[in-house]
PDB file of C-alpha atoms and ligand atoms in Angstrom:
ATOM      1  CA  MET A  13       2.717  43.492  14.031  1.00 79.00           C
ATOM      2  CA  MET A  14       3.937  40.990  11.455  1.00 91.00           C
ATOM      3  CA  ARG A  15       4.605  37.543  12.890  1.00 96.00           C
ATOM      4  CA  GLU A  16       7.928  35.918  12.107  1.00 97.00           C
ATOM      5  CA  ILE A  17       8.749  32.280  11.386  1.00 98.00           C
ATOM      6  CA  LEU A  18      12.271  30.917  11.093  1.00 98.00           C
ATOM      7  CA  VAL A  19      12.508  28.062   8.584  1.00 98.00           C
ATOM      8  CA  ALA A  20      15.175  25.851  10.114  1.00 98.00           C
ATOM      9  CA  THR A  21      16.795  24.139   7.166  1.00 98.00           C
ATOM     10  CA  THR A  22      20.233  24.310   5.591  1.00 95.00           C
ATOM     11  CA  ASN A  23      19.015  22.476   2.483  1.00 97.00           C
ATOM     12  CA  GLU A  24      18.791  24.994  -0.377  1.00 97.00           C
ATOM     13  CA  GLY A  25      16.367  22.834  -2.339  1.00 98.00           C
ATOM     14  CA  LYS A  26      13.949  22.859   0.572  1.00 98.00           C
ATOM     15  CA  VAL A  27      14.443  26.622   1.015  1.00 98.00           C
ATOM     16  CA  ARG A  28      13.447  27.318  -2.601  1.00 98.00           C
ATOM     17  CA  GLU A  29      10.317  25.181  -2.381  1.00 98.00           C
ATOM     18  CA  ILE A  30       9.175  26.484   1.020  1.00 98.00           C
ATOM     19  CA  ARG A  31       9.778  30.098  -0.033  1.00 98.00           C
ATOM     20  CA  ALA A  32       7.711  29.643  -3.195  1.00 98.00           C
ATOM     21  CA  VAL A  33       4.716  28.102  -1.416  1.00 98.00           C
ATOM     22  CA  MET A  34       4.691  30.384   1.633  1.00 97.00           C
ATOM     23  CA  LYS A  35       5.520  33.741   0.045  1.00 94.00           C
ATOM     24  CA  ASP A  36       1.926  34.961  -0.169  1.00 94.00           C
ATOM     25  CA  LEU A  37       1.269  34.659   3.585  1.00 95.00           C
ATOM     26  CA  PRO A  38       1.443  37.818   5.746  1.00 95.00           C
ATOM     27  CA  ILE A  39       4.369  36.374   7.685  1.00 97.00           C
ATOM     28  CA  ALA A  40       8.008  37.493   7.799  1.00 97.00           C
ATOM     29  CA  TRP A  41       9.986  34.405   6.777  1.00 97.00           C
ATOM     30  CA  THR A  42      13.558  34.031   7.983  1.00 97.00           C
ATOM     31  CA  PHE A  43      15.927  31.231   6.988  1.00 97.00           C
ATOM     32  CA  LEU A  44      18.953  29.805   8.799  1.00 98.00           C
ATOM     33  CA  ALA A  45      21.249  31.319   6.165  1.00 96.00           C
ATOM     34  CA  ASP A  46      20.094  34.793   7.332  1.00 97.00           C
ATOM     35  CA  LEU A  47      21.349  34.198  10.886  1.00 98.00           C
ATOM     36  CA  PRO A  48      24.702  33.546  12.571  1.00 98.00           C
ATOM     37  CA  SER A  49      25.278  29.809  12.266  1.00 96.00           C
ATOM     38  CA  VAL A  50      25.031  27.324  15.120  1.00 97.00           C
ATOM     39  CA  PRO A  51      25.936  23.624  15.148  1.00 97.00           C
ATOM     40  CA  ALA A  52      23.291  21.336  13.618  1.00 96.00           C
ATOM     41  CA  PRO A  53      21.318  19.091  15.987  1.00 97.00           C
ATOM     42  CA  VAL A  54      21.784  15.312  15.948  1.00 95.00           C
ATOM     43  CA  GLU A  55      18.721  13.939  14.158  1.00 94.00           C
ATOM     44  CA  ASP A  56      18.575  10.597  15.929  1.00 94.00           C
ATOM     45  CA  ALA A  57      14.830   9.934  16.150  1.00 97.00           C
ATOM     46  CA  ASP A  58      13.416   7.034  14.156  1.00 96.00           C
ATOM     47  CA  THR A  59      10.454   8.790  12.539  1.00 98.00           C
ATOM     48  CA  PHE A  60      10.255  11.813  10.228  1.00 98.00           C
ATOM     49  CA  GLU A  61       7.793  13.491  12.567  1.00 98.00           C
ATOM     50  CA  ALA A  62       9.938  13.057  15.677  1.00 98.00           C
ATOM     51  CA  ASN A  63      12.994  14.366  13.795  1.00 98.00           C
ATOM     52  CA  ALA A  64      11.053  17.389  12.526  1.00 98.00           C
ATOM     53  CA  ILE A  65       9.942  18.225  16.081  1.00 98.00           C
ATOM     54  CA  LEU A  66      13.440  17.629  17.481  1.00 98.00           C
ATOM     55  CA  LYS A  67      14.966  19.899  14.828  1.00 98.00           C
ATOM     56  CA  ALA A  68      12.341  22.623  15.318  1.00 98.00           C
ATOM     57  CA  ARG A  69      12.715  22.620  19.123  1.00 98.00           C
ATOM     58  CA  TYR A  70      16.483  22.779  18.884  1.00 98.00           C
ATOM     59  CA  TYR A  71      16.493  25.851  16.628  1.00 98.00           C
ATOM     60  CA  ALA A  72      13.597  27.478  18.504  1.00 98.00           C
ATOM     61  CA  LYS A  73      15.779  27.363  21.605  1.00 98.00           C
ATOM     62  CA  GLN A  74      18.957  28.493  19.820  1.00 98.00           C
ATOM     63  CA  TYR A  75      17.342  31.574  18.277  1.00 98.00           C
ATOM     64  CA  ASP A  76      14.304  32.200  20.512  1.00 98.00           C
ATOM     65  CA  LYS A  77      12.003  32.247  17.482  1.00 98.00           C
ATOM     66  CA  ILE A  78       8.972  30.355  16.236  1.00 98.00           C
ATOM     67  CA  VAL A  79      10.435  27.681  13.972  1.00 98.00           C
ATOM     68  CA  LEU A  80       9.231  25.561  11.062  1.00 99.00           C
ATOM     69  CA  ALA A  81      11.375  22.465  10.451  1.00 98.00           C
ATOM     70  CA  ASP A  82      11.185  19.880   7.643  1.00 98.00           C
ATOM     71  CA  ASP A  83      12.287  16.278   7.974  1.00 98.00           C
ATOM     72  CA  SER A  84      11.879  14.319   4.803  1.00 98.00           C
ATOM     73  CA  GLY A  85      13.216  11.433   2.805  1.00 98.00           C
ATOM     74  CA  LEU A  86      12.728   8.593   0.403  1.00 99.00           C
ATOM     75  CA  GLU A  87      11.208   5.195   1.265  1.00 99.00           C
ATOM     76  CA  VAL A  88      11.913   2.406  -1.219  1.00 99.00           C
ATOM     77  CA  ASP A  89       9.744  -0.686  -0.789  1.00 98.00           C
ATOM     78  CA  ALA A  90      12.297  -3.140  -2.225  1.00 98.00           C
ATOM     79  CA  LEU A  91      14.798  -1.826   0.362  1.00 98.00           C
ATOM     80  CA  ASP A  92      12.374  -2.252   3.268  1.00 98.00           C
ATOM     81  CA  GLY A  93      11.783   1.486   3.457  1.00 98.00           C
ATOM     82  CA  ALA A  94      15.432   2.555   3.240  1.00 98.00           C
ATOM     83  CA  PRO A  95      16.931   5.115   3.069  1.00 98.00           C
ATOM     84  CA  GLY A  96      14.008   6.541   5.102  1.00 98.00           C
ATOM     85  CA  VAL A  97      15.046   8.822   7.953  1.00 98.00           C
ATOM     86  CA  GLN A  98      18.666   8.201   6.894  1.00 98.00           C
ATOM     87  CA  SER A  99      18.080   9.718   3.423  1.00 98.00           C
ATOM     88  CA  ALA A 100      20.464  12.675   3.890  1.00 98.00           C
ATOM     89  CA  ARG A 101      23.328  10.472   5.075  1.00 97.00           C
ATOM     90  CA  TYR A 102      22.650   7.304   3.089  1.00 98.00           C
ATOM     91  CA  SER A 103      26.119   7.211   1.513  1.00 98.00           C
ATOM     92  CA  ASP A 104      29.315   7.800   3.489  1.00 98.00           C
ATOM     93  CA  GLU A 105      29.898  11.073   1.665  1.00 98.00           C
ATOM     94  CA  GLY A 106      26.310  12.229   2.136  1.00 97.00           C
ATOM     95  CA  THR A 107      26.154  14.325  -1.049  1.00 98.00           C
ATOM     96  CA  ASP A 108      23.166  14.075  -3.399  1.00 98.00           C
ATOM     97  CA  ALA A 109      25.398  12.511  -6.082  1.00 98.00           C
ATOM     98  CA  ALA A 110      26.826   9.853  -3.756  1.00 98.00           C
ATOM     99  CA  ASN A 111      23.413   9.097  -2.232  1.00 98.00           C
ATOM    100  CA  ASN A 112      21.934   8.579  -5.708  1.00 98.00           C
ATOM    101  CA  LEU A 113      24.798   6.289  -6.762  1.00 98.00           C
ATOM    102  CA  LYS A 114      24.282   4.155  -3.666  1.00 98.00           C
ATOM    103  CA  LEU A 115      20.526   4.013  -4.248  1.00 98.00           C
ATOM    104  CA  ILE A 116      20.934   2.759  -7.797  1.00 98.00           C
ATOM    105  CA  ALA A 117      23.619   0.249  -6.721  1.00 98.00           C
ATOM    106  CA  GLU A 118      21.372  -1.150  -3.975  1.00 98.00           C
ATOM    107  CA  LEU A 119      18.557  -1.630  -6.516  1.00 98.00           C
ATOM    108  CA  LYS A 120      20.741  -3.442  -9.057  1.00 98.00           C
ATOM    109  CA  GLY A 121      18.888  -6.416 -10.535  1.00 97.00           C
ATOM    110  CA  ILE A 122      15.516  -5.366  -9.160  1.00 98.00           C
ATOM    111  CA  PRO A 123      13.000  -5.064 -12.015  1.00 98.00           C
ATOM    112  CA  GLN A 124      11.276  -1.734 -12.689  1.00 97.00           C
ATOM    113  CA  ALA A 125       7.900  -3.125 -11.581  1.00 97.00           C
ATOM    114  CA  SER A 126       9.326  -3.760  -8.087  1.00 98.00           C
ATOM    115  CA  ARG A 127      10.814  -0.298  -7.615  1.00 98.00           C
ATOM    116  CA  SER A 128       7.919   1.485  -5.970  1.00 98.00           C
ATOM    117  CA  ALA A 129       8.903   4.276  -3.608  1.00 99.00           C
ATOM    118  CA  ARG A 130       7.590   7.404  -1.977  1.00 99.00           C
ATOM    119  CA  PHE A 131       8.849  10.712  -0.740  1.00 99.00           C
ATOM    120  CA  VAL A 132       7.679  11.644   2.748  1.00 99.00           C
ATOM    121  CA  CYS A 133       7.800  15.105   4.302  1.00 99.00           C
ATOM    122  CA  CYS A 134       6.961  15.970   7.896  1.00 99.00           C
ATOM    123  CA  LEU A 135       6.805  19.575   9.028  1.00 99.00           C
ATOM    124  CA  ALA A 136       6.678  20.869  12.589  1.00 99.00           C
ATOM    125  CA  LEU A 137       5.943  24.412  13.758  1.00 98.00           C
ATOM    126  CA  VAL A 138       7.275  24.932  17.257  1.00 98.00           C
ATOM    127  CA  GLN A 139       7.329  27.750  19.809  1.00 98.00           C
ATOM    128  CA  GLY A 140       9.731  27.044  22.669  1.00 98.00           C
ATOM    129  CA  ASP A 141       8.967  23.408  23.491  1.00 97.00           C
ATOM    130  CA  ASP A 142       5.354  23.672  22.306  1.00 98.00           C
ATOM    131  CA  VAL A 143       4.375  21.969  19.065  1.00 98.00           C
ATOM    132  CA  LEU A 144       1.880  24.361  17.416  1.00 98.00           C
ATOM    133  CA  LEU A 145       1.319  22.405  14.188  1.00 98.00           C
ATOM    134  CA  THR A 146       2.572  19.281  12.430  1.00 98.00           C
ATOM    135  CA  SER A 147       1.798  17.953   8.985  1.00 98.00           C
ATOM    136  CA  MET A 148       2.810  15.167   6.665  1.00 98.00           C
ATOM    137  CA  GLY A 149       2.716  14.673   2.898  1.00 99.00           C
ATOM    138  CA  THR A 150       3.689  11.830   0.580  1.00 99.00           C
ATOM    139  CA  ILE A 151       4.051  11.294  -3.159  1.00 99.00           C
ATOM    140  CA  GLU A 152       4.199   7.865  -4.788  1.00 98.00           C
ATOM    141  CA  GLY A 153       6.584   6.982  -7.602  1.00 98.00           C
ATOM    142  CA  GLN A 154       9.268   4.551  -8.672  1.00 98.00           C
ATOM    143  CA  ILE A 155      13.050   4.625  -8.824  1.00 98.00           C
ATOM    144  CA  ILE A 156      14.649   4.694 -12.278  1.00 98.00           C
ATOM    145  CA  ASP A 157      18.334   3.959 -12.987  1.00 98.00           C
ATOM    146  CA  ASP A 158      18.986   6.751 -15.478  1.00 98.00           C
ATOM    147  CA  PRO A 159      18.585  10.267 -14.057  1.00 98.00           C
ATOM    148  CA  ARG A 160      16.134  12.597 -15.818  1.00 98.00           C
ATOM    149  CA  GLY A 161      15.764  16.351 -15.312  1.00 98.00           C
ATOM    150  CA  THR A 162      17.718  19.099 -13.628  1.00 98.00           C
ATOM    151  CA  ASN A 163      15.122  20.802 -11.422  1.00 98.00           C
ATOM    152  CA  GLY A 164      14.642  19.974  -7.773  1.00 98.00           C
ATOM    153  CA  PHE A 165      17.371  18.408  -5.659  1.00 98.00           C
ATOM    154  CA  GLY A 166      18.354  15.233  -3.846  1.00 98.00           C
ATOM    155  CA  TYR A 167      16.827  12.058  -5.256  1.00 99.00           C
ATOM    156  CA  ASP A 168      14.530  13.918  -7.702  1.00 99.00           C
ATOM    157  CA  PRO A 169      16.290  12.850 -10.955  1.00 99.00           C
ATOM    158  CA  HIS A 170      15.658   9.178 -10.067  1.00 99.00           C
ATOM    159  CA  PHE A 171      12.071   9.597  -8.776  1.00 99.00           C
ATOM    160  CA  TYR A 172       9.650   8.890 -11.613  1.00 98.00           C
ATOM    161  CA  VAL A 173       5.963   9.736 -11.190  1.00 98.00           C
ATOM    162  CA  PRO A 174       4.000   7.553 -13.650  1.00 98.00           C
ATOM    163  CA  GLN A 175       0.844   9.711 -13.648  1.00 97.00           C
ATOM    164  CA  GLN A 176       2.887  12.694 -14.804  1.00 98.00           C
ATOM    165  CA  GLY A 177       5.210  10.745 -17.112  1.00 98.00           C
ATOM    166  CA  MET A 178       8.226  12.498 -15.613  1.00 98.00           C
ATOM    167  CA  THR A 179      10.581  12.619 -12.680  1.00 99.00           C
ATOM    168  CA  THR A 180      10.214  15.252  -9.978  1.00 99.00           C
ATOM    169  CA  ALA A 181      13.426  16.774 -11.420  1.00 98.00           C
ATOM    170  CA  GLU A 182      11.690  17.230 -14.792  1.00 99.00           C
ATOM    171  CA  MET A 183       8.716  19.020 -13.258  1.00 98.00           C
ATOM    172  CA  PRO A 184       8.677  22.805 -13.262  1.00 98.00           C
ATOM    173  CA  PRO A 185       8.909  23.995  -9.628  1.00 98.00           C
ATOM    174  CA  ALA A 186       5.208  24.943  -9.457  1.00 98.00           C
ATOM    175  CA  GLN A 187       4.178  21.479 -10.656  1.00 98.00           C
ATOM    176  CA  LYS A 188       6.403  19.731  -8.122  1.00 98.00           C
ATOM    177  CA  ASN A 189       5.006  21.908  -5.325  1.00 98.00           C
ATOM    178  CA  ALA A 190       1.424  21.194  -6.404  1.00 98.00           C
ATOM    179  CA  LEU A 191       1.954  17.426  -6.178  1.00 98.00           C
ATOM    180  CA  SER A 192       4.855  16.703  -3.879  1.00 98.00           C
ATOM    181  CA  HIS A 193       5.142  15.451  -0.324  1.00 98.00           C
ATOM    182  CA  ARG A 194       6.485  18.873   0.709  1.00 99.00           C
ATOM    183  CA  GLY A 195       3.864  20.797  -1.248  1.00 98.00           C
ATOM    184  CA  GLN A 196       1.085  18.877   0.486  1.00 98.00           C
ATOM    185  CA  ALA A 197       2.640  19.193   3.926  1.00 99.00           C
ATOM    186  CA  LEU A 198       3.110  22.952   3.376  1.00 98.00           C
ATOM    187  CA  ALA A 199      -0.502  23.369   2.225  1.00 98.00           C
ATOM    188  CA  SER A 200      -1.630  21.766   5.452  1.00 98.00           C
ATOM    189  CA  ILE A 201       0.591  24.087   7.530  1.00 98.00           C
ATOM    190  CA  LYS A 202      -0.870  27.052   5.622  1.00 98.00           C
ATOM    191  CA  ARG A 203      -4.393  26.003   6.583  1.00 97.00           C
ATOM    192  CA  GLY A 204      -3.233  25.490  10.170  1.00 98.00           C
ATOM    193  CA  LEU A 205      -1.648  28.945  10.315  1.00 97.00           C
ATOM    194  CA  ALA A 206      -4.867  30.563   9.088  1.00 95.00           C
ATOM    195  CA  GLN A 207      -6.665  28.987  12.069  1.00 96.00           C
ATOM    196  CA  LEU A 208      -3.886  29.643  14.555  1.00 97.00           C
ATOM    197  CA  TRP A 209      -3.391  33.289  13.595  1.00 96.00           C
ATOM    198  CA  PRO A 210      -6.613  34.573  12.021  1.00 92.00           C
ATOM    199  CA  ALA A 211      -6.126  37.841  10.122  1.00 83.00           C
TER     200      ALA A 211
HETATM  201  P1  ITT B 311      17.902  20.072   6.995  1.00 86.37           P
HETATM  202  O1  ITT B 311      17.935  19.030   8.087  1.00 86.37           O
HETATM  203  O2  ITT B 311      18.837  21.215   7.245  1.00 86.37           O
HETATM  204  O3  ITT B 311      16.513  20.530   6.660  1.00 86.37           O
HETATM  205  P2  ITT B 311      18.705  17.871   5.257  1.00 86.37           P
HETATM  206  O4  ITT B 311      18.997  17.824   3.802  1.00 86.37           O
HETATM  207  O5  ITT B 311      19.707  17.265   6.197  1.00 86.37           O
HETATM  208  O6  ITT B 311      18.456  19.404   5.623  1.00 86.37           O
HETATM  209  P3  ITT B 311      16.754  15.829   5.966  1.00 86.37           P
HETATM  210  O7  ITT B 311      17.521  15.292   7.116  1.00 86.37           O
HETATM  211  O8  ITT B 311      15.284  16.015   6.105  1.00 86.37           O
HETATM  212  O9  ITT B 311      17.287  17.261   5.505  1.00 86.37           O
HETATM  213  O10 ITT B 311      17.073  14.900   4.712  1.00 86.37           O
HETATM  214  C1  ITT B 311      16.255  14.864   3.615  1.00 86.37           C
HETATM  215  C2  ITT B 311      16.862  13.918   2.579  1.00 86.37           C
HETATM  216  O11 ITT B 311      15.840  13.467   1.696  1.00 86.37           O
HETATM  217  C3  ITT B 311      17.912  14.604   1.718  1.00 86.37           C
HETATM  218  O12 ITT B 311      18.898  13.658   1.351  1.00 86.37           O
HETATM  219  C4  ITT B 311      17.140  15.020   0.488  1.00 86.37           C
HETATM  220  O13 ITT B 311      17.948  15.003  -0.643  1.00 86.37           O
HETATM  221  C5  ITT B 311      16.026  13.979   0.406  1.00 86.37           C
HETATM  222  N1  ITT B 311      14.795  14.660  -0.032  1.00 86.37           N
HETATM  223  C6  ITT B 311      13.866  15.259   0.758  1.00 86.37           C
HETATM  224  N2  ITT B 311      12.944  15.871   0.032  1.00 86.37           N
HETATM  225  C7  ITT B 311      13.284  15.666  -1.257  1.00 86.37           C
HETATM  226  C8  ITT B 311      12.727  16.086  -2.476  1.00 86.37           C
HETATM  227  O14 ITT B 311      11.669  16.875  -2.524  1.00 86.37           O
HETATM  228  N3  ITT B 311      13.338  15.702  -3.594  1.00 86.37           N
HETATM  229  C9  ITT B 311      14.452  14.940  -3.557  1.00 86.37           C
HETATM  230  N4  ITT B 311      15.045  14.522  -2.456  1.00 86.37           N
HETATM  231  C10 ITT B 311      14.465  14.881  -1.304  1.00 86.37           C
END
């Protein structure tokens, strides 16, 4: 019997990355877009991990499935960690374009050397109310004013990774997944699943 995991995200960028990393596991992956829609939960916790667990529990209950949820975002040091857990709804409009415009406006006048930032991703695998696995990943970079690259999603065109000499939007998908916050968090969940459900 093939086990099934529902990936509880409506973010298509996340879906593409999670699908690519997890496709080789002997697990039937389902995504929210495959199911009749339900209202989204209110993500009102103040940490990525608590929001990932809250989101996973909510959808696990709605669909009676084992659920993997992702809560992630951008922490900018010069903005005291903002947008942080508010990353998806940083601007009033809440689109990637509007969020990026607000980010660059907030950083106006701040020199490049003081624009350090990181992406954070927390994942939670939940069955009913039980948390089976959690993981976290981060990637360090800096925020640049002029967008570069068309891969990825969200804040990627403004997130420059000095070691790679490119933004996460310039990286081919496999390179981003090898290095990114989400790629690392997913690798950890993969190892956890191998222990939890040995072949
Ligand atoms: P779900 O809750 O349905 O998963 P969401 O987009 O609302 O989708 P979050 O609340 O976790 O998800 O918000 C994540 C925010 O952080 C969102 O604005 C993304 O654009 C941004 N973000 C997360 N990972 C990113 C990445 O790899 N590259 C660029 N931006 C990212």
